[in-house]
Amino acid sequence: MESIGSLEEIVLMILLGNEKINSVDIAKEYEGALSKNISIPAIHVVLKRMEKKGWVRSEFGEPTSERGGRRKRIYWATPKAYSLISELNEAKAKLWKGVTKPSLQYVHI
């Protein structure tokens, strides 16, 4: 299995949950799911890195008047990304089965 960072994993899961999506909407979904802010440049860095790995594809959408005639870049996950996330989730599920609720006597406050 290829190595994947936690931010890459989260962004890929957002991409897999959408047919096609732009970076602003990825940030909104990220913030909604994790209750954390993320910058658009941070998302662009991750998307470019994942595009080089073959996990993400992109294209420019149509120009819109609300963007002054500029086009948004639209992203989507590839089948390779789906396979990677699927394998990762299976591995996590196996590991999670071995996790037991920790005894409170070992928790130091």
Coordinates of N, CA and C in Angstrom, one line a residue:
M1 N 0.8 -1.2 0.0 CA 0.0 0.0 0.0 C 0.9 1.2 0.0
E2 N 0.5 2.2 -0.8 CA 1.3 3.5 -0.9 C 1.1 4.2 0.5
S3 N 2.1 5.1 0.8 CA 2.0 5.9 1.9 C 1.1 7.1 1.7
I4 N 0.3 7.4 2.7 CA -0.6 8.5 2.6 C -0.7 9.3 3.9
G5 N -0.6 10.6 3.8 CA -0.7 11.5 5.0 C -2.2 11.6 5.4
S6 N -2.4 12.1 6.6 CA -3.7 12.2 7.1 C -4.5 13.3 6.4
L7 N -3.9 14.4 6.0 CA -4.6 15.4 5.2 C -5.0 14.9 3.8
E8 N -4.0 14.2 3.2 CA -4.3 13.6 1.9 C -5.5 12.6 2.0
E9 N -5.5 11.8 3.1 CA -6.6 10.9 3.3 C -8.0 11.6 3.4
I10 N -8.0 12.6 4.2 CA -9.3 13.4 4.4 C -9.7 14.0 3.1
V11 N -8.8 14.6 2.4 CA -9.2 15.3 1.1 C -9.6 14.2 0.1
L12 N -9.0 13.1 0.1 CA -9.4 12.0 -0.8 C -10.8 11.5 -0.5
M13 N -11.1 11.4 0.8 CA -12.4 11.0 1.2 C -13.5 12.0 0.8
I14 N -13.2 13.3 0.9 CA -14.1 14.3 0.4 C -14.3 14.2 -1.1
L15 N -13.2 14.0 -1.8 CA -13.3 13.9 -3.3 C -14.1 12.6 -3.7
L16 N -13.9 11.5 -2.9 CA -14.6 10.3 -3.2 C -16.1 10.4 -2.9
G17 N -16.5 11.4 -2.1 CA -17.9 11.6 -1.7 C -18.6 12.6 -2.7
N18 N -17.8 13.1 -3.7 CA -18.3 14.0 -4.6 C -17.9 13.6 -6.0
E19 N -18.8 13.8 -7.0 CA -18.4 13.5 -8.4 C -17.3 14.4 -8.8
K20 N -17.5 15.7 -8.7 CA -16.4 16.7 -9.0 C -16.6 17.8 -8.1
I21 N -15.5 18.4 -7.6 CA -15.6 19.5 -6.6 C -14.4 20.4 -6.8
N22 N -14.6 21.7 -6.4 CA -13.5 22.7 -6.4 C -12.9 22.8 -5.0
S23 N -11.8 23.5 -5.0 CA -11.0 23.6 -3.7 C -11.8 24.3 -2.6
V24 N -12.5 25.3 -3.0 CA -13.3 26.1 -2.0 C -14.3 25.2 -1.3
D25 N -15.0 24.4 -2.1 CA -16.0 23.4 -1.6 C -15.3 22.3 -0.8
I26 N -14.1 21.9 -1.2 CA -13.4 20.9 -0.4 C -13.1 21.5 1.0
A27 N -12.6 22.8 1.1 CA -12.4 23.4 2.3 C -13.6 23.5 3.2
K28 N -14.8 23.8 2.6 CA -16.0 23.9 3.4 C -16.4 22.5 3.9
E29 N -16.2 21.5 3.2 CA -16.5 20.1 3.7 C -15.6 19.7 4.8
Y30 N -14.3 20.0 4.6 CA -13.3 19.8 5.6 C -13.6 20.4 6.9
E31 N -13.9 21.7 6.8 CA -14.3 22.5 8.0 C -15.5 22.0 8.7
G32 N -16.5 21.6 7.9 CA -17.8 21.1 8.4 C -17.6 19.7 9.1
A33 N -16.7 18.9 8.5 CA -16.5 17.5 9.1 C -15.6 17.6 10.3
L34 N -14.6 18.4 10.3 CA -13.6 18.4 11.4 C -13.7 19.5 12.3
S35 N -14.5 20.5 12.0 CA -14.6 21.7 12.9 C -13.3 22.4 13.0
K36 N -12.5 22.4 11.9 CA -11.2 23.0 11.9 C -11.1 23.8 10.6
N37 N -10.4 25.0 10.6 CA -10.2 25.8 9.4 C -9.0 25.2 8.6
I38 N -9.1 25.4 7.3 CA -8.0 25.0 6.5 C -7.9 26.0 5.4
S39 N -6.7 26.4 5.0 CA -6.5 27.4 3.9 C -6.6 26.8 2.6
I40 N -7.1 27.6 1.6 CA -7.2 27.1 0.2 C -5.8 26.7 -0.3
P41 N -4.8 27.6 0.0 CA -3.4 27.2 -0.5 C -3.0 25.8 0.0
A42 N -3.3 25.5 1.2 CA -3.0 24.2 1.8 C -3.6 23.1 1.0
I43 N -4.9 23.3 0.7 CA -5.6 22.3 -0.1 C -5.0 22.2 -1.5
H44 N -4.6 23.3 -2.1 CA -4.0 23.2 -3.4 C -2.7 22.4 -3.4
V45 N -1.9 22.6 -2.4 CA -0.6 21.9 -2.3 C -0.9 20.4 -2.2
V46 N -1.9 20.0 -1.4 CA -2.2 18.5 -1.3 C -2.8 18.0 -2.6
L47 N -3.7 18.8 -3.2 CA -4.3 18.3 -4.5 C -3.2 18.1 -5.6
K48 N -2.3 19.1 -5.7 CA -1.2 19.0 -6.7 C -0.3 17.7 -6.4
R49 N 0.0 17.5 -5.1 CA 0.8 16.3 -4.8 C 0.1 15.0 -5.1
M50 N -1.2 15.0 -4.9 CA -2.0 13.8 -5.1 C -2.3 13.6 -6.6
E51 N -2.3 14.7 -7.4 CA -2.4 14.6 -8.8 C -1.2 14.0 -9.4
K52 N 0.0 14.3 -8.9 CA 1.2 13.7 -9.4 C 1.3 12.2 -9.1
K53 N 0.6 11.8 -8.0 CA 0.6 10.4 -7.6 C -0.4 9.6 -8.3
G54 N -1.3 10.3 -9.1 CA -2.3 9.6 -9.9 C -3.6 9.3 -9.1
W55 N -3.7 10.0 -8.0 CA -4.9 9.8 -7.1 C -6.0 10.8 -7.5
V56 N -5.7 11.9 -8.1 CA -6.6 12.9 -8.4 C -6.4 13.4 -9.8
R57 N -7.5 13.8 -10.5 CA -7.5 14.4 -11.8 C -8.2 15.8 -11.7
S58 N -7.9 16.7 -12.6 CA -8.5 18.0 -12.6 C -8.7 18.5 -14.0
E59 N -9.6 19.5 -14.1 CA -9.8 20.2 -15.3 C -10.4 21.6 -15.0
F60 N -10.3 22.5 -15.9 CA -11.0 23.8 -15.7 C -12.4 23.7 -16.0
G61 N -13.3 24.3 -15.2 CA -14.7 24.4 -15.5 C -14.9 25.6 -16.4
E62 N -16.2 25.8 -16.7 CA -16.6 26.9 -17.6 C -16.4 28.3 -16.8
P63 N -16.1 29.3 -17.6 CA -16.0 30.7 -16.9 C -17.3 31.1 -16.4
T64 N -17.3 31.8 -15.3 CA -18.6 32.2 -14.7 C -18.5 33.7 -14.5
S65 N -19.7 34.4 -14.6 CA -19.8 35.8 -14.4 C -19.5 36.2 -13.0
E66 N -19.9 35.4 -12.0 CA -19.6 35.7 -10.6 C -18.1 35.7 -10.3
R67 N -17.3 35.0 -11.1 CA -15.9 35.0 -10.9 C -15.2 35.9 -11.9
G68 N -15.9 36.9 -12.5 CA -15.3 37.8 -13.4 C -14.8 37.2 -14.7
G69 N -15.5 36.1 -15.1 CA -15.1 35.4 -16.3 C -14.0 34.3 -16.1
R70 N -13.5 34.2 -14.9 CA -12.5 33.2 -14.6 C -13.1 31.8 -14.4
R71 N -12.2 30.8 -14.7 CA -12.7 29.5 -14.5 C -12.2 28.8 -13.2
K72 N -13.0 28.0 -12.6 CA -12.5 27.2 -11.4 C -11.9 25.9 -11.9
R73 N -10.9 25.5 -11.1 CA -10.4 24.1 -11.4 C -11.2 23.2 -10.6
I74 N -11.6 22.1 -11.3 CA -12.5 21.1 -10.7 C -11.7 19.8 -10.5
Y75 N -11.9 19.1 -9.4 CA -11.1 18.0 -9.0 C -12.0 16.8 -8.9
W76 N -11.4 15.6 -9.1 CA -12.1 14.3 -8.8 C -11.1 13.2 -8.5
A77 N -11.5 12.2 -7.7 CA -10.6 11.1 -7.4 C -10.6 10.1 -8.5
T78 N -9.5 9.4 -8.6 CA -9.4 8.4 -9.6 C -9.7 7.0 -9.0
P79 N -9.9 6.0 -9.8 CA -10.0 4.6 -9.3 C -8.9 4.2 -8.4
K80 N -7.7 4.6 -8.7 CA -6.5 4.3 -7.9 C -6.7 4.9 -6.5
A81 N -7.2 6.1 -6.4 CA -7.5 6.7 -5.0 C -8.5 5.8 -4.3
Y82 N -9.6 5.4 -5.0 CA -10.6 4.6 -4.3 C -10.0 3.3 -3.8
S83 N -9.2 2.6 -4.6 CA -8.5 1.4 -4.1 C -7.6 1.6 -2.9
L84 N -6.9 2.7 -2.9 CA -6.0 3.1 -1.8 C -6.8 3.3 -0.5
I85 N -7.8 4.1 -0.6 CA -8.6 4.4 0.6 C -9.4 3.2 1.1
S86 N -9.8 2.4 0.2 CA -10.5 1.1 0.5 C -9.6 0.2 1.3
E87 N -8.3 0.0 0.8 CA -7.3 -0.8 1.4 C -7.0 -0.3 2.8
L88 N -6.8 1.0 2.9 CA -6.5 1.7 4.1 C -7.6 1.5 5.2
N89 N -8.8 1.7 4.8 CA -10.0 1.5 5.7 C -10.1 0.1 6.2
E90 N -9.8 -0.9 5.3 CA -9.8 -2.3 5.7 C -8.7 -2.6 6.7
A91 N -7.5 -2.0 6.5 CA -6.4 -2.2 7.5 C -6.8 -1.6 8.8
K92 N -7.4 -0.4 8.8 CA -7.8 0.3 10.0 C -8.8 -0.5 10.8
A93 N -9.8 -1.0 10.0 CA -10.9 -1.8 10.7 C -10.3 -3.0 11.4
K94 N -9.3 -3.7 10.8 CA -8.6 -4.8 11.4 C -8.0 -4.4 12.7
L95 N -7.2 -3.3 12.6 CA -6.5 -2.8 13.8 C -7.5 -2.4 14.9
W96 N -8.6 -1.7 14.5 CA -9.6 -1.2 15.4 C -10.2 -2.4 16.2
K97 N -10.4 -3.5 15.6 CA -11.0 -4.7 16.3 C -10.1 -5.1 17.5
G98 N -8.8 -4.8 17.5 CA -8.0 -5.1 18.6 C -7.9 -4.1 19.7
V99 N -8.6 -3.0 19.5 CA -8.5 -1.9 20.4 C -9.6 -2.1 21.5
T100 N -9.2 -2.0 22.7 CA -10.1 -2.1 23.8 C -10.2 -0.8 24.6
K101 N -11.3 -0.6 25.2 CA -11.4 0.7 26.0 C -10.3 0.7 27.1
P102 N -9.5 1.7 27.1 CA -8.4 1.7 28.1 C -8.9 1.8 29.5
S103 N -8.2 1.2 30.4 CA -8.6 1.3 31.8 C -8.3 2.7 32.3
L104 N -9.2 3.2 33.1 CA -9.0 4.6 33.6 C -7.9 4.7 34.6
Q105 N -7.4 3.5 35.1 CA -6.3 3.6 36.1 C -5.0 4.0 35.4
Y106 N -4.9 3.8 34.0 CA -3.7 4.2 33.3 C -3.7 5.6 32.7
V107 N -4.9 6.2 32.9 CA -5.0 7.6 32.3 C -4.4 8.6 33.4
H108 N -3.4 9.4 33.0 CA -2.9 10.4 33.8 C -3.4 11.7 33.4
I109 N -3.9 12.4 34.4 CA -4.4 13.8 34.1 C -3.5 14.8 34.7

